[in-house]
PDB file of C-alpha atoms in Angstrom:
ATOM      1  CA  MET A   1     -17.926  -7.165 -14.908  1.00 67.00           C
ATOM      2  CA  LYS A   2     -14.761  -5.092 -14.759  1.00 62.00           C
ATOM      3  CA  LYS A   3     -14.671  -4.533 -18.516  1.00 70.00           C
ATOM      4  CA  LYS A   4     -18.322  -3.388 -18.397  1.00 75.00           C
ATOM      5  CA  PHE A   5     -17.615  -0.997 -15.609  1.00 71.00           C
ATOM      6  CA  LEU A   6     -14.591   0.436 -17.353  1.00 70.00           C
ATOM      7  CA  ASP A   7     -16.265   0.679 -20.788  1.00 73.00           C
ATOM      8  CA  TYR A   8     -19.336   2.386 -19.468  1.00 72.00           C
ATOM      9  CA  THR A   9     -17.523   4.797 -17.234  1.00 82.00           C
ATOM     10  CA  LEU A  10     -14.814   5.754 -19.868  1.00 79.00           C
ATOM     11  CA  SER A  11     -17.551   6.207 -22.547  1.00 81.00           C
ATOM     12  CA  SER A  12     -19.428   8.577 -20.246  1.00 84.00           C
ATOM     13  CA  ILE A  13     -16.233  10.618 -19.510  1.00 83.00           C
ATOM     14  CA  HIS A  14     -15.425  10.894 -23.212  1.00 72.00           C
ATOM     15  CA  LYS A  15     -18.988  11.965 -23.760  1.00 78.00           C
ATOM     16  CA  TYR A  16     -18.671  14.853 -21.479  1.00 78.00           C
ATOM     17  CA  TYR A  17     -15.038  15.676 -22.121  1.00 79.00           C
ATOM     18  CA  PRO A  18     -14.437  14.970 -25.838  1.00 80.00           C
ATOM     19  CA  GLU A  19     -11.173  16.946 -25.755  1.00 81.00           C
ATOM     20  CA  TYR A  20      -9.479  14.220 -23.709  1.00 77.00           C
ATOM     21  CA  ASN A  21      -6.802  12.613 -25.878  1.00 79.00           C
ATOM     22  CA  GLU A  22      -5.905   8.878 -26.098  1.00 76.00           C
ATOM     23  CA  GLU A  23      -3.065   9.323 -23.399  1.00 69.00           C
ATOM     24  CA  ARG A  24      -5.441  10.997 -20.987  1.00 74.00           C
ATOM     25  CA  MET A  25      -8.083   8.299 -21.442  1.00 74.00           C
ATOM     26  CA  GLU A  26      -5.485   5.635 -20.813  1.00 72.00           C
ATOM     27  CA  GLU A  27      -4.473   7.370 -17.429  1.00 65.00           C
ATOM     28  CA  LEU A  28      -8.148   7.323 -16.451  1.00 73.00           C
ATOM     29  CA  ARG A  29      -8.485   3.738 -17.375  1.00 70.00           C
ATOM     30  CA  TYR A  30      -5.560   2.786 -15.146  1.00 60.00           C
ATOM     31  CA  GLY A  31      -6.926   4.829 -12.199  1.00 66.00           C
ATOM     32  CA  LEU A  32     -10.472   3.531 -12.600  1.00 71.00           C
ATOM     33  CA  GLU A  33      -9.143  -0.127 -12.855  1.00 68.00           C
ATOM     34  CA  GLY A  34      -7.236   0.401  -9.615  1.00 63.00           C
ATOM     35  CA  PHE A  35     -10.357   1.835  -8.039  1.00 71.00           C
ATOM     36  CA  TYR A  36     -12.553  -1.133  -9.154  1.00 69.00           C
ATOM     37  CA  LEU A  37     -10.032  -3.690  -8.104  1.00 67.00           C
ATOM     38  CA  SER A  38      -9.493  -2.161  -4.596  1.00 74.00           C
ATOM     39  CA  THR A  39     -13.171  -1.741  -3.945  1.00 84.00           C
ATOM     40  CA  THR A  40     -14.129  -5.281  -4.974  1.00 84.00           C
ATOM     41  CA  LYS A  41     -11.203  -6.685  -3.025  1.00 88.00           C
ATOM     42  CA  LEU A  42     -12.072  -4.700   0.010  1.00 90.00           C
ATOM     43  CA  ILE A  43     -15.812  -5.877  -0.174  1.00 92.00           C
ATOM     44  CA  ILE A  44     -14.604  -9.528  -0.291  1.00 93.00           C
ATOM     45  CA  ILE A  45     -12.146  -9.056   2.621  1.00 94.00           C
ATOM     46  CA  THR A  46     -14.771  -7.242   4.649  1.00 95.00           C
ATOM     47  CA  ILE A  47     -17.387 -10.010   4.155  1.00 96.00           C
ATOM     48  CA  LEU A  48     -14.839 -12.666   5.200  1.00 96.00           C
ATOM     49  CA  ALA A  49     -13.673 -10.474   8.183  1.00 96.00           C
ATOM     50  CA  ILE A  50     -17.397 -10.262   9.405  1.00 97.00           C
ATOM     51  CA  ILE A  51     -17.874 -13.923   9.027  1.00 97.00           C
ATOM     52  CA  LEU A  52     -14.732 -14.595  11.025  1.00 96.00           C
ATOM     53  CA  GLY A  53     -15.658 -11.949  13.677  1.00 96.00           C
ATOM     54  CA  ILE A  54     -12.555  -9.888  13.144  1.00 97.00           C
ATOM     55  CA  PHE A  55     -14.028  -6.860  11.258  1.00 97.00           C
ATOM     56  CA  LYS A  56     -12.887  -4.378  13.858  1.00 96.00           C
ATOM     57  CA  GLU A  57      -9.379  -5.764  13.990  1.00 97.00           C
ATOM     58  CA  MET A  58      -9.191  -5.931  10.235  1.00 96.00           C
ATOM     59  CA  LEU A  59     -10.200  -2.370   9.828  1.00 96.00           C
ATOM     60  CA  ILE A  60      -7.746  -1.167  12.379  1.00 96.00           C
ATOM     61  CA  MET A  61      -4.758  -2.952  10.704  1.00 96.00           C
ATOM     62  CA  LEU A  62      -5.908  -1.755   7.190  1.00 93.00           C
ATOM     63  CA  ILE A  63      -5.897   1.782   8.472  1.00 94.00           C
ATOM     64  CA  MET A  64      -2.406   1.398  10.104  1.00 95.00           C
ATOM     65  CA  PHE A  65      -1.008  -0.124   6.935  1.00 95.00           C
ATOM     66  CA  ASN A  66      -2.646   2.602   4.657  1.00 92.00           C
ATOM     67  CA  ILE A  67      -1.348   5.405   6.838  1.00 94.00           C
ATOM     68  CA  LEU A  68       2.185   4.238   5.924  1.00 95.00           C
ATOM     69  CA  ARG A  69       1.364   3.053   2.476  1.00 92.00           C
ATOM     70  CA  SER A  70       0.100   6.508   1.339  1.00 90.00           C
ATOM     71  CA  THR A  71       3.685   7.882   1.298  1.00 93.00           C
ATOM     72  CA  GLY A  72       5.868   4.814   1.593  1.00 94.00           C
ATOM     73  CA  TYR A  73       4.282   3.266  -1.516  1.00 90.00           C
ATOM     74  CA  GLY A  74       5.644  -0.256  -2.208  1.00 91.00           C
ATOM     75  CA  LEU A  75       5.126  -3.054  -4.748  1.00 89.00           C
ATOM     76  CA  HIS A  76       1.625  -3.927  -6.410  1.00 80.00           C
ATOM     77  CA  ALA A  77       0.810  -7.496  -7.393  1.00 77.00           C
ATOM     78  CA  THR A  78       0.890  -7.992 -11.161  1.00 76.00           C
ATOM     79  CA  LYS A  79      -2.329  -9.904 -11.159  1.00 79.00           C
ATOM     80  CA  SER A  80      -5.600  -9.086  -9.489  1.00 76.00           C
ATOM     81  CA  TRP A  81      -6.100 -12.686  -8.182  1.00 80.00           C
ATOM     82  CA  ILE A  82      -2.627 -12.600  -6.531  1.00 84.00           C
ATOM     83  CA  CYS A  83      -3.437  -9.323  -4.923  1.00 83.00           C
ATOM     84  CA  LEU A  84      -6.801 -10.575  -3.575  1.00 85.00           C
ATOM     85  CA  LEU A  85      -5.161 -13.780  -2.280  1.00 90.00           C
ATOM     86  CA  SER A  86      -2.239 -12.067  -0.528  1.00 91.00           C
ATOM     87  CA  SER A  87      -4.435  -9.163   0.855  1.00 91.00           C
ATOM     88  CA  SER A  88      -6.958 -11.712   2.168  1.00 92.00           C
ATOM     89  CA  THR A  89      -4.211 -13.717   3.865  1.00 94.00           C
ATOM     90  CA  VAL A  90      -2.494 -10.704   5.404  1.00 95.00           C
ATOM     91  CA  PHE A  91      -5.612  -8.803   6.567  1.00 95.00           C
ATOM     92  CA  LEU A  92      -7.348 -11.840   7.910  1.00 96.00           C
ATOM     93  CA  LEU A  93      -4.596 -13.937   9.347  1.00 97.00           C
ATOM     94  CA  PHE A  94      -2.871 -11.113  11.251  1.00 97.00           C
ATOM     95  CA  PRO A  95      -5.946  -9.788  12.904  1.00 97.00           C
ATOM     96  CA  ILE A  96      -6.682 -13.292  14.158  1.00 97.00           C
ATOM     97  CA  LEU A  97      -3.058 -13.589  15.417  1.00 97.00           C
ATOM     98  CA  SER A  98      -3.290 -10.219  17.109  1.00 97.00           C
ATOM     99  CA  LYS A  99      -5.974 -11.550  19.426  1.00 95.00           C
ATOM    100  CA  LEU A 100      -4.059 -14.623  20.319  1.00 95.00           C
ATOM    101  CA  ILE A 101      -0.529 -13.502  20.995  1.00 95.00           C
ATOM    102  CA  THR A 102       1.249 -11.124  23.415  1.00 93.00           C
ATOM    103  CA  ILE A 103       4.417  -9.612  22.230  1.00 95.00           C
ATOM    104  CA  PRO A 104       7.031  -8.617  25.006  1.00 96.00           C
ATOM    105  CA  ASN A 105       8.085  -5.074  25.175  1.00 95.00           C
ATOM    106  CA  SER A 106      11.646  -6.040  24.589  1.00 96.00           C
ATOM    107  CA  ILE A 107      10.811  -7.760  21.213  1.00 97.00           C
ATOM    108  CA  LYS A 108       8.574  -4.574  20.426  1.00 97.00           C
ATOM    109  CA  ILE A 109      11.593  -2.302  20.917  1.00 97.00           C
ATOM    110  CA  VAL A 110      13.732  -4.467  18.548  1.00 98.00           C
ATOM    111  CA  LEU A 111      10.974  -4.584  16.030  1.00 98.00           C
ATOM    112  CA  ALA A 112      10.535  -0.820  16.289  1.00 98.00           C
ATOM    113  CA  ILE A 113      14.234  -0.269  15.517  1.00 98.00           C
ATOM    114  CA  ILE A 114      14.319  -2.688  12.537  1.00 98.00           C
ATOM    115  CA  SER A 115      11.053  -1.194  11.031  1.00 98.00           C
ATOM    116  CA  THR A 116      12.299   2.364  11.426  1.00 98.00           C
ATOM    117  CA  ILE A 117      15.558   1.724   9.772  1.00 98.00           C
ATOM    118  CA  CYS A 118      13.954  -0.255   6.859  1.00 97.00           C
ATOM    119  CA  ILE A 119      11.426   2.532   6.292  1.00 97.00           C
ATOM    120  CA  TYR A 120      14.163   5.242   6.390  1.00 97.00           C
ATOM    121  CA  LYS A 121      16.369   3.233   4.077  1.00 96.00           C
ATOM    122  CA  TYR A 122      13.819   1.928   1.526  1.00 95.00           C
ATOM    123  CA  ALA A 123      10.815   4.177   1.567  1.00 94.00           C
ATOM    124  CA  PRO A 124       9.347   5.508  -0.725  1.00 93.00           C
ATOM    125  CA  ALA A 125       9.466   2.362  -3.011  1.00 90.00           C
ATOM    126  CA  ASP A 126       7.960   3.242  -6.318  1.00 85.00           C
ATOM    127  CA  THR A 127       6.665   0.957  -9.147  1.00 79.00           C
ATOM    128  CA  GLU A 128       7.189   0.788 -12.960  1.00 77.00           C
ATOM    129  CA  LYS A 129       3.912   2.367 -13.599  1.00 73.00           C
ATOM    130  CA  ARG A 130       4.200   4.955 -10.948  1.00 75.00           C
ATOM    131  CA  PRO A 131       7.972   6.079 -10.675  1.00 80.00           C
ATOM    132  CA  LEU A 132       8.667   8.823  -8.272  1.00 81.00           C
ATOM    133  CA  ILE A 133      10.777  11.059 -10.563  1.00 82.00           C
ATOM    134  CA  ARG A 134      11.000  14.207  -8.430  1.00 86.00           C
ATOM    135  CA  LYS A 135      13.840  13.900  -5.845  1.00 88.00           C
ATOM    136  CA  ARG A 136      12.119  16.532  -3.630  1.00 92.00           C
ATOM    137  CA  LYS A 137       8.867  14.497  -3.564  1.00 90.00           C
ATOM    138  CA  ARG A 138      10.860  11.294  -2.705  1.00 92.00           C
ATOM    139  CA  ASP A 139      12.638  13.212   0.136  1.00 95.00           C
ATOM    140  CA  ILE A 140       9.398  14.478   1.539  1.00 95.00           C
ATOM    141  CA  TYR A 141       7.677  11.162   1.509  1.00 94.00           C
ATOM    142  CA  LYS A 142      10.739   9.537   3.097  1.00 96.00           C
ATOM    143  CA  PHE A 143      10.573  12.076   5.936  1.00 97.00           C
ATOM    144  CA  ILE A 144       6.793  11.624   6.491  1.00 97.00           C
ATOM    145  CA  THR A 145       6.712   7.806   6.241  1.00 97.00           C
ATOM    146  CA  THR A 146       9.771   7.527   8.682  1.00 98.00           C
ATOM    147  CA  PHE A 147       8.286   9.971  11.076  1.00 98.00           C
ATOM    148  CA  THR A 148       4.854   8.188  10.979  1.00 98.00           C
ATOM    149  CA  CYS A 149       6.512   4.894  11.603  1.00 98.00           C
ATOM    150  CA  ILE A 150       8.240   6.249  14.650  1.00 98.00           C
ATOM    151  CA  ILE A 151       5.009   7.549  16.098  1.00 98.00           C
ATOM    152  CA  LEU A 152       3.097   4.356  15.340  1.00 98.00           C
ATOM    153  CA  ASN A 153       5.927   2.457  16.962  1.00 98.00           C
ATOM    154  CA  ILE A 154       5.875   4.620  20.086  1.00 98.00           C
ATOM    155  CA  ILE A 155       2.088   4.089  20.377  1.00 97.00           C
ATOM    156  CA  SER A 156       2.417   0.427  20.171  1.00 97.00           C
ATOM    157  CA  LEU A 157       5.057   0.409  22.930  1.00 96.00           C
ATOM    158  CA  PHE A 158       2.912   2.237  25.488  1.00 95.00           C
ATOM    159  CA  ILE A 159      -0.559   1.289  24.546  1.00 95.00           C
ATOM    160  CA  LYS A 160      -2.256  -1.040  27.138  1.00 93.00           C
ATOM    161  CA  ASN A 161      -4.368  -2.933  24.671  1.00 96.00           C
ATOM    162  CA  ALA A 162      -2.249  -5.937  23.533  1.00 96.00           C
ATOM    163  CA  THR A 163      -4.429  -6.694  20.478  1.00 97.00           C
ATOM    164  CA  LEU A 164      -4.312  -2.989  19.182  1.00 97.00           C
ATOM    165  CA  SER A 165      -0.550  -2.920  19.776  1.00 97.00           C
ATOM    166  CA  ASN A 166      -0.063  -6.007  17.716  1.00 98.00           C
ATOM    167  CA  LEU A 167      -2.336  -4.709  14.852  1.00 97.00           C
ATOM    168  CA  ILE A 168      -0.111  -1.585  14.666  1.00 98.00           C
ATOM    169  CA  ILE A 169       3.079  -3.671  14.432  1.00 98.00           C
ATOM    170  CA  PHE A 170       1.531  -6.053  11.873  1.00 98.00           C
ATOM    171  CA  GLY A 171       0.321  -2.923   9.931  1.00 97.00           C
ATOM    172  CA  ILE A 172       3.875  -1.495  10.014  1.00 98.00           C
ATOM    173  CA  TYR A 173       5.591  -4.767   8.983  1.00 97.00           C
ATOM    174  CA  THR A 174       3.184  -5.295   6.178  1.00 96.00           C
ATOM    175  CA  GLU A 175       4.413  -2.049   4.669  1.00 96.00           C
ATOM    176  CA  VAL A 176       8.063  -2.863   5.442  1.00 97.00           C
ATOM    177  CA  ILE A 177       7.868  -6.093   3.507  1.00 96.00           C
ATOM    178  CA  LEU A 178       6.248  -4.314   0.406  1.00 94.00           C
ATOM    179  CA  ILE A 179       9.141  -1.810   0.151  1.00 95.00           C
ATOM    180  CA  LEU A 180      12.099  -4.162   0.592  1.00 96.00           C
ATOM    181  CA  PRO A 181      14.264  -4.816  -2.546  1.00 94.00           C
ATOM    182  CA  ILE A 182      14.297  -8.483  -1.887  1.00 95.00           C
ATOM    183  CA  THR A 183      10.440  -8.569  -2.186  1.00 92.00           C
ATOM    184  CA  TYR A 184      10.667  -6.844  -5.530  1.00 91.00           C
ATOM    185  CA  ARG A 185      13.266  -9.466  -6.614  1.00 91.00           C
ATOM    186  CA  ILE A 186      11.045 -12.395  -5.467  1.00 90.00           C
ATOM    187  CA  PHE A 187       8.242 -11.108  -7.512  1.00 85.00           C
ATOM    188  CA  HIS A 188      10.479 -10.165 -10.464  1.00 85.00           C
ATOM    189  CA  LEU A 189       9.580  -6.613 -10.295  1.00 83.00           C
ATOM    190  CA  SER A 190      11.893  -3.608 -11.033  1.00 83.00           C
ATOM    191  CA  TYR A 191      13.015  -1.484  -8.141  1.00 81.00           C
ATOM    192  CA  ASP A 192      13.996   2.205  -7.908  1.00 76.00           C
ATOM    193  CA  ASN A 193      12.239   2.810 -11.104  1.00 72.00           C
ATOM    194  CA  TYR A 194      12.871   6.627 -11.127  1.00 75.00           C
ATOM    195  CA  LYS A 195      16.493   5.660 -11.952  1.00 75.00           C
ATOM    196  CA  ASN A 196      15.497   4.601 -15.347  1.00 73.00           C
ATOM    197  CA  TYR A 197      14.659   8.345 -16.281  1.00 69.00           C
ATOM    198  CA  CYS A 198      17.664  10.384 -17.463  1.00 48.00           C
ATOM    199  CA  LEU A 199      16.064  13.724 -16.362  1.00 48.00           C
ATOM    200  CA  GLN A 200      15.081  13.925 -12.783  1.00 47.00           C
ATOM    201  CA  ILE A 201      12.953  17.057 -12.105  1.00 47.00           C
ATOM    202  CA  ASP A 202      13.562  18.627  -8.709  1.00 46.00           C
TER     203      ASP A 202
END
């Protein structure tokens, strides 16, 4: 199914834009493949969340995570089935837990401090396929991600709804885990990929 989608879409693009060279077409293939995998994965997780009765909680946590992910980046699974399995576990298990547990404010404060330090120190964390070569871009993304993390932590501390507070914290820590160097090492992925480039464009 994925191959048919990619082949049909790319052939259609090439038909209307014959001037696109092989490098450009490969870039489009990479982007389309990511779109396809993300969409199919989201559909599966959404169906499971509806069956489990946690669709709203899953959606909230997904939004919290993606707010940080958009500028904090982080590792990607090397295989689509690993991505589906890990994403399903995270975005189904944590919403269920968020409805069952209550985190004391004292623990929330500690978690907020740790997450902010980790985000400031390690975000944005690039990948081999998407190295963040520009220093200015890395600095801007670090500021935005850290600032966003602080705001989300403040909201989680003062919001009255315990479930929503938990979902924010779980969303933050999902991103934190994905940017840690130790996580990259566990999955045998290269870290700080921009350093492999001799020329850094500011």
